[in-house]
Amino acid sequence: MNSIPSSPFARPASEHSHRTLLVVKRLGLGLLLLLLLAGAWRLAQNLRQAETLQAQTAASQQRSVIAAHSRPGEATRKLVLPASLRGNTETQLYARSNGYLSAWHKTIGDQVKKGDLLAVIDVPELEQELAQSRAALAQVKARLELTRTTLQRWTQLNGTDSGTQQEFDEKRSAFLQAEADFSAAQANVKRLENIEGYRRIVAPFSGVITRRAVDVGSLIVAGSQELFALTQTDPLRLTVWVPQVYADDIKAGQEVSVRVLDSQGKPVSAHVDHVAGALDPVNRSRQVDITLPNKDGKLLPGSYVEISINVAGKSSPLVVPANVLVIDQAGPHVVVVDAEHRVAFRPVKLGRDFGRELEILEGISPSDTLVASPSDLLVEGETVSVVEAQAKPTEKPKDKTAGKS
């Protein structure tokens, strides 16, 4: 066979395969580089998405709280306490002697003065006993005069030694005995005269009769039956019991306001008369007596009244919504958000409760931002977002004349 002659321009087979391999390597390197670039871009995208997701998750996990703010409370508190009016002096009159009521001269509602006759008790046997005692006093007095004269005679005889000492001593003893009998009879007459005076029931002081419990013919037993009740109506007195928390703020001479619930008039001004020096251990309160002028007599003893006392507070309280308060085993506290939106729990000292609002005496400042209706999941130091509560729009008052022709 004839061999084909090789062309002088033909490349060797080994060089051709080398170039092909070189192109393939370059294409592989380019493809690998492209894959690496694509993987790096994808990794960067994944990291960016992960950071975004993490930020969104953190933002979604951050709690939002509703902000509430305090307002200044009243520095002076008005303490309102119940009381009952009573007369400056009140007494019940009883009889000192037994008998029957023969007449009464005053009845309920009558104004009386000291010494006025109210009633008379008839005691017939007392008059007879008094007459008998006066007769006995006269007998004793006659015997006393006789013994005195006899003693004077025997004194003269004893001076001249005309009589014995024994007889003189007997005459002197008879005189002393008669003198003692006279004193006893005189005291008995005085006692019966005093009892006779007890038949007349008189007013011990000026006032008004508030009760009359007897009538003509009633049997009167000494010391066991009330006849009249007498009350002095000007001035009036009343007693209130101030709670322990306000006990140190009440002073003698302090002005108070008295309002009768059933009266349409203005409150009446009065003053604290006496303040007890100790608290009642039963109700932990302090007794305060108040004197109330009643010159016109319009205020009646026994009326129910309300006493208003202005008490100066030791500090200015802050008034907050009731929903900011949290009470648990640690005691009452509130949740506060600081300037960096971090949560803090603060114990507080409570004052008065007004229902929707309450007073806080200690624990917060006027600039603190409080959390309304705080969640139980809040923890100390947690960062939260604060949302200001929107004020409810006030309703316009309805026109009562609308719809009327």
GROMACS .gro file of C-alpha atoms in nm:
model
  405
    1MET     CA    1   0.000   0.000   0.000
    2ASN     CA    2   0.106   0.339  -0.079
    3SER     CA    3   0.131   0.572   0.213
    4ILE     CA    4  -0.030   0.916   0.187
    5PRO     CA    5   0.227   1.177   0.198
    6SER     CA    6   0.186   1.423   0.485
    7SER     CA    7   0.123   1.788   0.414
    8PRO     CA    8   0.392   2.018   0.522
    9PHE     CA    9   0.123   2.247   0.682
   10ALA     CA   10  -0.049   1.976   0.888
   11ARG     CA   11  -0.031   2.005   1.273
   12PRO     CA   12   0.066   1.712   1.474
   13ALA     CA   13  -0.215   1.527   1.661
   14SER     CA   14  -0.057   1.578   2.001
   15GLU     CA   15  -0.060   1.958   1.963
   16HIS     CA   16  -0.427   1.957   1.865
   17SER     CA   17  -0.532   1.754   2.165
   18HIS     CA   18  -0.325   1.978   2.391
   19ARG     CA   19  -0.508   2.287   2.270
   20THR     CA   20  -0.843   2.120   2.316
   21LEU     CA   21  -0.754   2.025   2.670
   22LEU     CA   22  -0.642   2.379   2.738
   23VAL     CA   23  -0.974   2.522   2.616
   24VAL     CA   24  -1.166   2.277   2.824
   25LYS     CA   25  -0.967   2.371   3.134
   26ARG     CA   26  -1.028   2.738   3.072
   27LEU     CA   27  -1.398   2.679   3.026
   28GLY     CA   28  -1.405   2.472   3.346
   29LEU     CA   29  -1.221   2.737   3.539
   30GLY     CA   30  -1.457   3.004   3.408
   31LEU     CA   31  -1.758   2.794   3.498
   32LEU     CA   32  -1.616   2.724   3.843
   33LEU     CA   33  -1.543   3.089   3.894
   34LEU     CA   34  -1.895   3.170   3.783
   35LEU     CA   35  -2.035   2.913   4.026
   36LEU     CA   36  -1.822   3.056   4.308
   37LEU     CA   37  -1.941   3.406   4.233
   38ALA     CA   38  -2.300   3.286   4.220
   39GLY     CA   39  -2.258   3.100   4.550
   40ALA     CA   40  -2.099   3.403   4.717
   41TRP     CA   41  -2.381   3.626   4.594
   42ARG     CA   42  -2.636   3.377   4.715
   43LEU     CA   43  -2.463   3.352   5.053
   44ALA     CA   44  -2.459   3.730   5.084
   45GLN     CA   45  -2.828   3.738   4.999
   46ASN     CA   46  -2.901   3.469   5.257
   47LEU     CA   47  -2.704   3.658   5.525
   48ARG     CA   48  -2.885   3.979   5.438
   49GLN     CA   49  -3.221   3.807   5.451
   50ALA     CA   50  -3.127   3.640   5.782
   51GLU     CA   51  -3.031   3.977   5.934
   52THR     CA   52  -3.353   4.132   5.807
   53LEU     CA   53  -3.554   3.842   5.943
   54GLN     CA   54  -3.374   3.864   6.275
   55ALA     CA   55  -3.442   4.237   6.296
   56GLN     CA   56  -3.806   4.184   6.204
   57THR     CA   57  -3.834   3.904   6.460
   58ALA     CA   58  -3.677   4.121   6.729
   59ALA     CA   59  -3.907   4.407   6.634
   60SER     CA   60  -4.210   4.179   6.643
   61GLN     CA   61  -4.107   4.034   6.981
   62GLN     CA   62  -4.068   4.380   7.143
   63ARG     CA   63  -4.377   4.452   7.351
   64SER     CA   64  -4.577   4.768   7.325
   65VAL     CA   65  -4.716   4.932   7.637
   66ILE     CA   66  -4.975   5.206   7.684
   67ALA     CA   67  -4.840   5.511   7.860
   68ALA     CA   68  -5.018   5.678   8.149
   69HIS     CA   69  -4.922   5.994   8.336
   70SER     CA   70  -4.990   6.129   8.682
   71ARG     CA   71  -5.138   6.463   8.779
   72PRO     CA   72  -5.095   6.668   9.097
   73GLY     CA   73  -5.341   6.588   9.374
   74GLU     CA   74  -5.492   6.809   9.638
   75ALA     CA   75  -5.247   6.930   9.900
   76THR     CA   76  -5.537   6.984  10.143
   77ARG     CA   77  -5.774   6.697  10.205
   78LYS     CA   78  -6.134   6.729  10.310
   79LEU     CA   79  -6.218   6.477  10.578
   80VAL     CA   80  -6.594   6.409  10.602
   81LEU     CA   81  -6.719   6.231  10.916
   82PRO     CA   82  -7.070   6.152  11.048
   83ALA     CA   83  -7.197   6.284  11.380
   84SER     CA   84  -7.515   6.355  11.578
   85LEU     CA   85  -7.607   6.683  11.739
   86ARG     CA   86  -7.672   6.692  12.111
   87GLY     CA   87  -7.736   6.961  12.365
   88ASN     CA   88  -7.453   7.135  12.542
   89THR     CA   89  -7.604   7.001  12.866
   90GLU     CA   90  -7.856   6.717  12.878
   91THR     CA   91  -8.016   6.560  13.184
   92GLN     CA   92  -8.310   6.347  13.294
   93LEU     CA   93  -8.507   6.460  13.600
   94TYR     CA   94  -8.613   6.202  13.862
   95ALA     CA   95  -8.816   6.235  14.182
   96ARG     CA   96  -8.652   6.220  14.525
   97SER     CA   97  -8.975   6.134  14.708
   98ASN     CA   98  -9.262   5.890  14.660
   99GLY     CA   99  -9.613   6.011  14.588
  100TYR     CA  100  -9.860   6.104  14.316
  101LEU     CA  101  -9.813   6.375  14.056
  102SER     CA  102 -10.060   6.648  14.144
  103ALA     CA  103  -9.976   6.890  13.859
  104TRP     CA  104  -9.726   6.955  13.580
  105HIS     CA  105  -9.653   7.306  13.455
  106LYS     CA  106  -9.420   7.247  13.158
  107THR     CA  107  -9.436   7.004  12.868
  108ILE     CA  108  -9.229   6.911  12.561
  109GLY     CA  109  -9.103   7.203  12.355
  110ASP     CA  110  -9.137   7.458  12.637
  111GLN     CA  111  -8.843   7.686  12.701
  112VAL     CA  112  -8.762   7.702  13.073
  113LYS     CA  113  -8.520   7.897  13.285
  114LYS     CA  114  -8.318   7.777  13.580
  115GLY     CA  115  -8.543   7.736  13.884
  116ASP     CA  116  -8.872   7.723  13.693
  117LEU     CA  117  -9.134   7.491  13.846
  118LEU     CA  118  -9.195   7.188  13.624
  119ALA     CA  119  -9.424   6.966  13.835
  120VAL     CA  120  -9.551   6.908  14.190
  121ILE     CA  121  -9.575   6.571  14.369
  122ASP     CA  122  -9.842   6.517  14.636
  123VAL     CA  123  -9.715   6.327  14.945
  124PRO     CA  124  -9.986   6.345  15.221
  125GLU     CA  125  -9.805   6.117  15.468
  126LEU     CA  126  -9.494   6.333  15.440
  127GLU     CA  127  -9.685   6.635  15.571
  128GLN     CA  128  -9.807   6.437  15.872
  129GLU     CA  129  -9.458   6.303  15.940
  130LEU     CA  130  -9.317   6.654  15.920
  131ALA     CA  131  -9.578   6.784  16.165
  132GLN     CA  132  -9.499   6.498  16.402
  133SER     CA  133  -9.125   6.568  16.387
  134ARG     CA  134  -9.181   6.937  16.454
  135ALA     CA  135  -9.391   6.850  16.760
  136ALA     CA  136  -9.118   6.614  16.881
  137LEU     CA  137  -8.866   6.895  16.829
  138ALA     CA  138  -9.077   7.124  17.048
  139GLN     CA  139  -9.089   6.861  17.324
  140VAL     CA  140  -8.716   6.810  17.313
  141LYS     CA  141  -8.660   7.185  17.316
  142ALA     CA  142  -8.876   7.223  17.631
  143ARG     CA  143  -8.684   6.947  17.803
  144LEU     CA  144  -8.358   7.110  17.696
  145GLU     CA  145  -8.460   7.440  17.854
  146LEU     CA  146  -8.554   7.264  18.176
  147THR     CA  147  -8.224   7.078  18.199
  148ARG     CA  148  -8.034   7.399  18.120
  149THR     CA  149  -8.208   7.588  18.402
  150THR     CA  150  -8.157   7.297  18.639
  151LEU     CA  151  -7.787   7.277  18.550
  152GLN     CA  152  -7.746   7.649  18.614
  153ARG     CA  153  -7.898   7.613  18.962
  154TRP     CA  154  -7.686   7.313  19.049
  155THR     CA  155  -7.380   7.498  18.926
  156GLN     CA  156  -7.448   7.771  19.179
  157LEU     CA  157  -7.511   7.513  19.453
  158ASN     CA  158  -7.194   7.327  19.361
  159GLY     CA  159  -7.001   7.650  19.402
  160THR     CA  160  -7.120   7.684  19.763
  161ASP     CA  161  -7.077   7.314  19.841
  162SER     CA  162  -7.453   7.285  19.900
  163GLY     CA  163  -7.494   6.980  19.678
  164THR     CA  164  -7.307   6.662  19.611
  165GLN     CA  165  -7.078   6.619  19.310
  166GLN     CA  166  -7.272   6.311  19.199
  167GLU     CA  167  -7.598   6.501  19.168
  168PHE     CA  168  -7.424   6.784  18.985
  169ASP     CA  169  -7.278   6.538  18.733
  170GLU     CA  170  -7.620   6.382  18.682
  171LYS     CA  171  -7.778   6.723  18.607
  172ARG     CA  172  -7.499   6.809  18.362
  173SER     CA  173  -7.536   6.470  18.188
  174ALA     CA  174  -7.914   6.522  18.158
  175PHE     CA  175  -7.849   6.862  17.997
  176LEU     CA  176  -7.599   6.722  17.747
  177GLN     CA  177  -7.837   6.438  17.659
  178ALA     CA  178  -8.125   6.681  17.608
  179GLU     CA  179  -7.901   6.897  17.391
  180ALA     CA  180  -7.807   6.596  17.176
  181ASP     CA  181  -8.174   6.495  17.147
  182PHE     CA  182  -8.258   6.847  17.037
  183SER     CA  183  -7.990   6.836  16.763
  184ALA     CA  184  -8.120   6.497  16.643
  185ALA     CA  185  -8.480   6.618  16.635
  186GLN     CA  186  -8.375   6.936  16.459
  187ALA     CA  187  -8.184   6.734  16.194
  188ASN     CA  188  -8.487   6.509  16.144
  189VAL     CA  189  -8.710   6.811  16.085
  190LYS     CA  190  -8.453   6.950  15.840
  191ARG     CA  191  -8.444   6.619  15.655
  192LEU     CA  192  -8.821   6.608  15.621
  193GLU     CA  193  -8.828   6.969  15.510
  194ASN     CA  194  -8.577   6.885  15.237
  195ILE     CA  195  -8.791   6.592  15.132
  196GLU     CA  196  -9.086   6.829  15.134
  197GLY     CA  197  -8.890   7.051  14.897
  198TYR     CA  198  -8.831   6.755  14.666
  199ARG     CA  199  -9.205   6.756  14.595
  200ARG     CA  200  -9.137   7.052  14.370
  201ILE     CA  201  -8.956   6.951  14.047
  202VAL     CA  202  -8.761   7.255  13.920
  203ALA     CA  203  -8.531   7.309  13.619
  204PRO     CA  204  -8.161   7.279  13.713
  205PHE     CA  205  -8.057   7.496  13.415
  206SER     CA  206  -8.211   7.691  13.128
  207GLY     CA  207  -8.312   7.487  12.825
  208VAL     CA  208  -8.599   7.317  12.646
  209ILE     CA  209  -8.812   7.024  12.759
  210THR     CA  210  -8.753   6.734  12.521
  211ARG     CA  211  -8.952   6.464  12.704
  212ARG     CA  212  -9.234   6.445  12.957
  213ALA     CA  213  -9.294   6.092  13.082
  214VAL     CA  214  -9.563   6.148  13.349
  215ASP     CA  215  -9.917   6.281  13.380
  216VAL     CA  216 -10.141   6.395  13.661
  217GLY     CA  217 -10.220   6.110  13.900
  218SER     CA  218  -9.916   5.900  13.804
  219LEU     CA  219  -9.755   5.709  14.087
  220ILE     CA  220  -9.405   5.841  14.143
  221VAL     CA  221  -9.136   5.615  14.286
  222ALA     CA  222  -8.826   5.796  14.404
  223GLY     CA  223  -8.517   5.750  14.180
  224SER     CA  224  -8.666   5.493  13.943
  225GLN     CA  225  -8.888   5.686  13.702
  226GLU     CA  226  -8.791   5.965  13.464
  227LEU     CA  227  -9.017   6.267  13.486
  228PHE     CA  228  -8.868   6.512  13.235
  229ALA     CA  229  -8.573   6.538  12.996
  230LEU     CA  230  -8.413   6.881  12.972
  231THR     CA  231  -8.166   6.992  12.702
  232GLN     CA  232  -7.968   7.312  12.657
  233THR     CA  233  -7.985   7.391  12.284
  234ASP     CA  234  -7.745   7.686  12.262
  235PRO     CA  235  -7.473   7.598  12.201
  236LEU     CA  236  -7.493   7.244  12.065
  237ARG     CA  237  -7.221   6.985  12.094
  238LEU     CA  238  -7.121   6.695  11.874
  239THR     CA  239  -6.854   6.428  11.889
  240VAL     CA  240  -6.667   6.278  11.594
  241TRP     CA  241  -6.407   6.003  11.581
  242VAL     CA  242  -6.110   6.090  11.360
  243PRO     CA  243  -5.921   5.789  11.210
  244GLN     CA  244  -5.569   5.728  11.327
  245VAL     CA  245  -5.413   5.835  10.995
  246TYR     CA  246  -5.552   6.190  11.043
  247ALA     CA  247  -5.538   6.203  11.425
  248ASP     CA  248  -5.224   6.420  11.443
  249ASP     CA  249  -5.368   6.680  11.202
  250ILE     CA  250  -5.662   6.785  11.424
  251LYS     CA  251  -5.601   7.071  11.666
  252ALA     CA  252  -5.817   7.252  11.921
  253GLY     CA  253  -5.965   7.572  11.779
  254GLN     CA  254  -5.957   7.442  11.421
  255GLU     CA  255  -6.250   7.555  11.207
  256VAL     CA  256  -6.485   7.290  11.068
  257SER     CA  257  -6.799   7.289  10.857
  258VAL     CA  258  -7.123   7.124  10.974
  259ARG     CA  259  -7.391   7.028  10.721
  260VAL     CA  260  -7.732   6.892  10.814
  261LEU     CA  261  -7.829   6.635  10.551
  262ASP     CA  262  -8.199   6.721  10.549
  263SER     CA  263  -8.139   7.096  10.540
  264GLN     CA  264  -8.120   7.298  10.220
  265GLY     CA  265  -7.926   7.579  10.387
  266LYS     CA  266  -7.556   7.648  10.377
  267PRO     CA  267  -7.314   7.458  10.600
  268VAL     CA  268  -7.262   7.608  10.944
  269SER     CA  269  -6.916   7.702  11.068
  270ALA     CA  270  -6.799   7.561  11.402
  271HIS     CA  271  -6.475   7.509  11.593
  272VAL     CA  272  -6.301   7.216  11.754
  273ASP     CA  273  -6.344   7.250  12.129
  274HIS     CA  274  -6.155   6.953  12.275
  275VAL     CA  275  -5.927   6.683  12.133
  276ALA     CA  276  -5.866   6.358  12.320
  277GLY     CA  277  -5.511   6.296  12.432
  278ALA     CA  278  -5.511   5.930  12.322
  279LEU     CA  279  -5.663   5.697  12.063
  280ASP     CA  280  -5.946   5.461  12.141
  281PRO     CA  281  -5.785   5.113  12.138
  282VAL     CA  282  -6.106   4.958  12.003
  283ASN     CA  283  -6.167   5.163  11.688
  284ARG     CA  284  -5.818   5.323  11.659
  285SER     CA  285  -5.961   5.673  11.636
  286ARG     CA  286  -5.937   5.999  11.828
  287GLN     CA  287  -6.234   6.166  11.994
  288VAL     CA  288  -6.297   6.528  11.894
  289ASP     CA  289  -6.563   6.748  12.058
  290ILE     CA  290  -6.704   7.038  11.856
  291THR     CA  291  -6.914   7.330  11.982
  292LEU     CA  292  -7.178   7.464  11.743
  293PRO     CA  293  -7.361   7.795  11.802
  294ASN     CA  294  -7.741   7.770  11.775
  295LYS     CA  295  -7.880   8.110  11.874
  296ASP     CA  296  -8.182   8.088  11.641
  297GLY     CA  297  -8.265   7.735  11.759
  298LYS     CA  298  -8.307   7.598  11.405
  299LEU     CA  299  -8.073   7.306  11.465
  300LEU     CA  300  -8.237   7.030  11.667
  301PRO     CA  301  -8.052   6.798  11.904
  302GLY     CA  302  -8.037   6.444  11.772
  303SER     CA  303  -8.005   6.551  11.406
  304TYR     CA  304  -7.764   6.358  11.182
  305VAL     CA  305  -7.494   6.582  11.035
  306GLU     CA  306  -7.172   6.557  10.836
  307ILE     CA  307  -6.854   6.724  10.959
  308SER     CA  308  -6.604   6.850  10.699
  309ILE     CA  309  -6.252   6.908  10.827
  310ASN     CA  310  -5.976   7.044  10.602
  311VAL     CA  311  -5.661   6.847  10.675
  312ALA     CA  312  -5.330   6.976  10.540
  313GLY     CA  313  -5.133   6.692  10.383
  314LYS     CA  314  -4.770   6.634  10.479
  315SER     CA  315  -4.678   6.591  10.109
  316SER     CA  316  -4.838   6.662   9.773
  317PRO     CA  317  -4.983   6.335   9.641
  318LEU     CA  318  -5.003   6.232   9.277
  319VAL     CA  319  -5.328   6.106   9.124
  320VAL     CA  320  -5.293   5.820   8.873
  321PRO     CA  321  -5.539   5.594   8.687
  322ALA     CA  322  -5.635   5.290   8.888
  323ASN     CA  323  -5.523   5.051   8.612
  324VAL     CA  324  -5.153   5.133   8.664
  325LEU     CA  325  -5.153   4.970   9.008
  326VAL     CA  326  -5.027   4.613   9.050
  327ILE     CA  327  -5.076   4.431   9.380
  328ASP     CA  328  -4.901   4.101   9.444
  329GLN     CA  329  -4.703   3.930   9.717
  330ALA     CA  330  -4.445   4.210   9.710
  331GLY     CA  331  -4.714   4.468   9.783
  332PRO     CA  332  -4.850   4.752   9.572
  333HIS     CA  333  -4.625   4.874   9.290
  334VAL     CA  334  -4.637   5.034   8.946
  335VAL     CA  335  -4.447   4.975   8.621
  336VAL     CA  336  -4.237   5.270   8.499
  337VAL     CA  337  -4.068   5.321   8.160
  338ASP     CA  338  -3.747   5.525   8.171
  339ALA     CA  339  -3.598   5.749   7.901
  340GLU     CA  340  -3.433   5.447   7.732
  341HIS     CA  341  -3.765   5.261   7.718
  342ARG     CA  342  -3.660   5.012   7.982
  343VAL     CA  343  -3.912   4.870   8.227
  344ALA     CA  344  -3.872   4.920   8.603
  345PHE     CA  345  -4.094   4.812   8.894
  346ARG     CA  346  -4.138   5.060   9.178
  347PRO     CA  347  -4.314   5.002   9.511
  348VAL     CA  348  -4.554   5.280   9.606
  349LYS     CA  349  -4.742   5.405   9.910
  350LEU     CA  350  -5.112   5.445   9.846
  351GLY     CA  351  -5.343   5.723   9.957
  352ARG     CA  352  -5.714   5.763   9.895
  353ASP     CA  353  -5.905   5.553   9.642
  354PHE     CA  354  -6.142   5.748   9.415
  355GLY     CA  355  -6.259   5.450   9.208
  356ARG     CA  356  -6.118   5.517   8.862
  357GLU     CA  357  -5.826   5.707   9.012
  358LEU     CA  358  -5.620   5.679   9.328
  359GLU     CA  359  -5.356   5.873   9.516
  360ILE     CA  360  -4.991   5.772   9.539
  361LEU     CA  361  -4.807   5.933   9.827
  362GLU     CA  362  -4.458   5.794   9.770
  363GLY     CA  363  -4.270   5.599   9.501
  364ILE     CA  364  -4.305   5.799   9.177
  365SER     CA  365  -4.234   6.149   9.047
  366PRO     CA  366  -4.452   6.370   8.824
  367SER     CA  367  -4.221   6.314   8.523
  368ASP     CA  368  -4.242   5.931   8.531
  369THR     CA  369  -4.412   5.747   8.245
  370LEU     CA  370  -4.637   5.476   8.387
  371VAL     CA  371  -4.768   5.164   8.216
  372ALA     CA  372  -5.143   5.125   8.204
  373SER     CA  373  -5.272   4.769   8.257
  374PRO     CA  374  -4.921   4.615   8.259
  375SER     CA  375  -4.884   4.259   8.137
  376ASP     CA  376  -4.768   3.983   8.368
  377LEU     CA  377  -4.499   3.894   8.110
  378LEU     CA  378  -4.305   4.217   8.159
  379VAL     CA  379  -3.969   4.173   8.331
  380GLU     CA  380  -3.732   4.419   8.495
  381GLY     CA  381  -3.504   4.592   8.242
  382GLU     CA  382  -3.698   4.482   7.934
  383THR     CA  383  -3.705   4.726   7.642
  384VAL     CA  384  -4.053   4.816   7.524
  385SER     CA  385  -4.215   5.057   7.283
  386VAL     CA  386  -4.440   5.319   7.438
  387VAL     CA  387  -4.776   5.408   7.287
  388GLU     CA  388  -4.954   5.717   7.411
  389ALA     CA  389  -5.317   5.657   7.494
  390GLN     CA  390  -5.554   5.860   7.279
  391ALA     CA  391  -5.795   6.077   7.473
  392LYS     CA  392  -6.155   5.985   7.423
  393PRO     CA  393  -6.349   6.255   7.239
  394THR     CA  394  -6.589   6.432   7.467
  395GLU     CA  395  -6.950   6.388   7.376
  396LYS     CA  396  -7.138   6.698   7.286
  397PRO     CA  397  -7.427   6.768   7.521
  398LYS     CA  398  -7.757   6.687   7.366
  399ASP     CA  399  -7.988   6.972   7.296
  400LYS     CA  400  -8.285   6.912   7.520
  401THR     CA  401  -8.493   7.145   7.307
  402ALA     CA  402  -8.436   6.940   6.991
  403GLY     CA  403  -8.750   6.782   6.855
  404LYS     CA  404  -8.974   7.027   7.037
  405SER     CA  405  -9.201   7.234   6.825
   0.00000   0.00000   0.00000
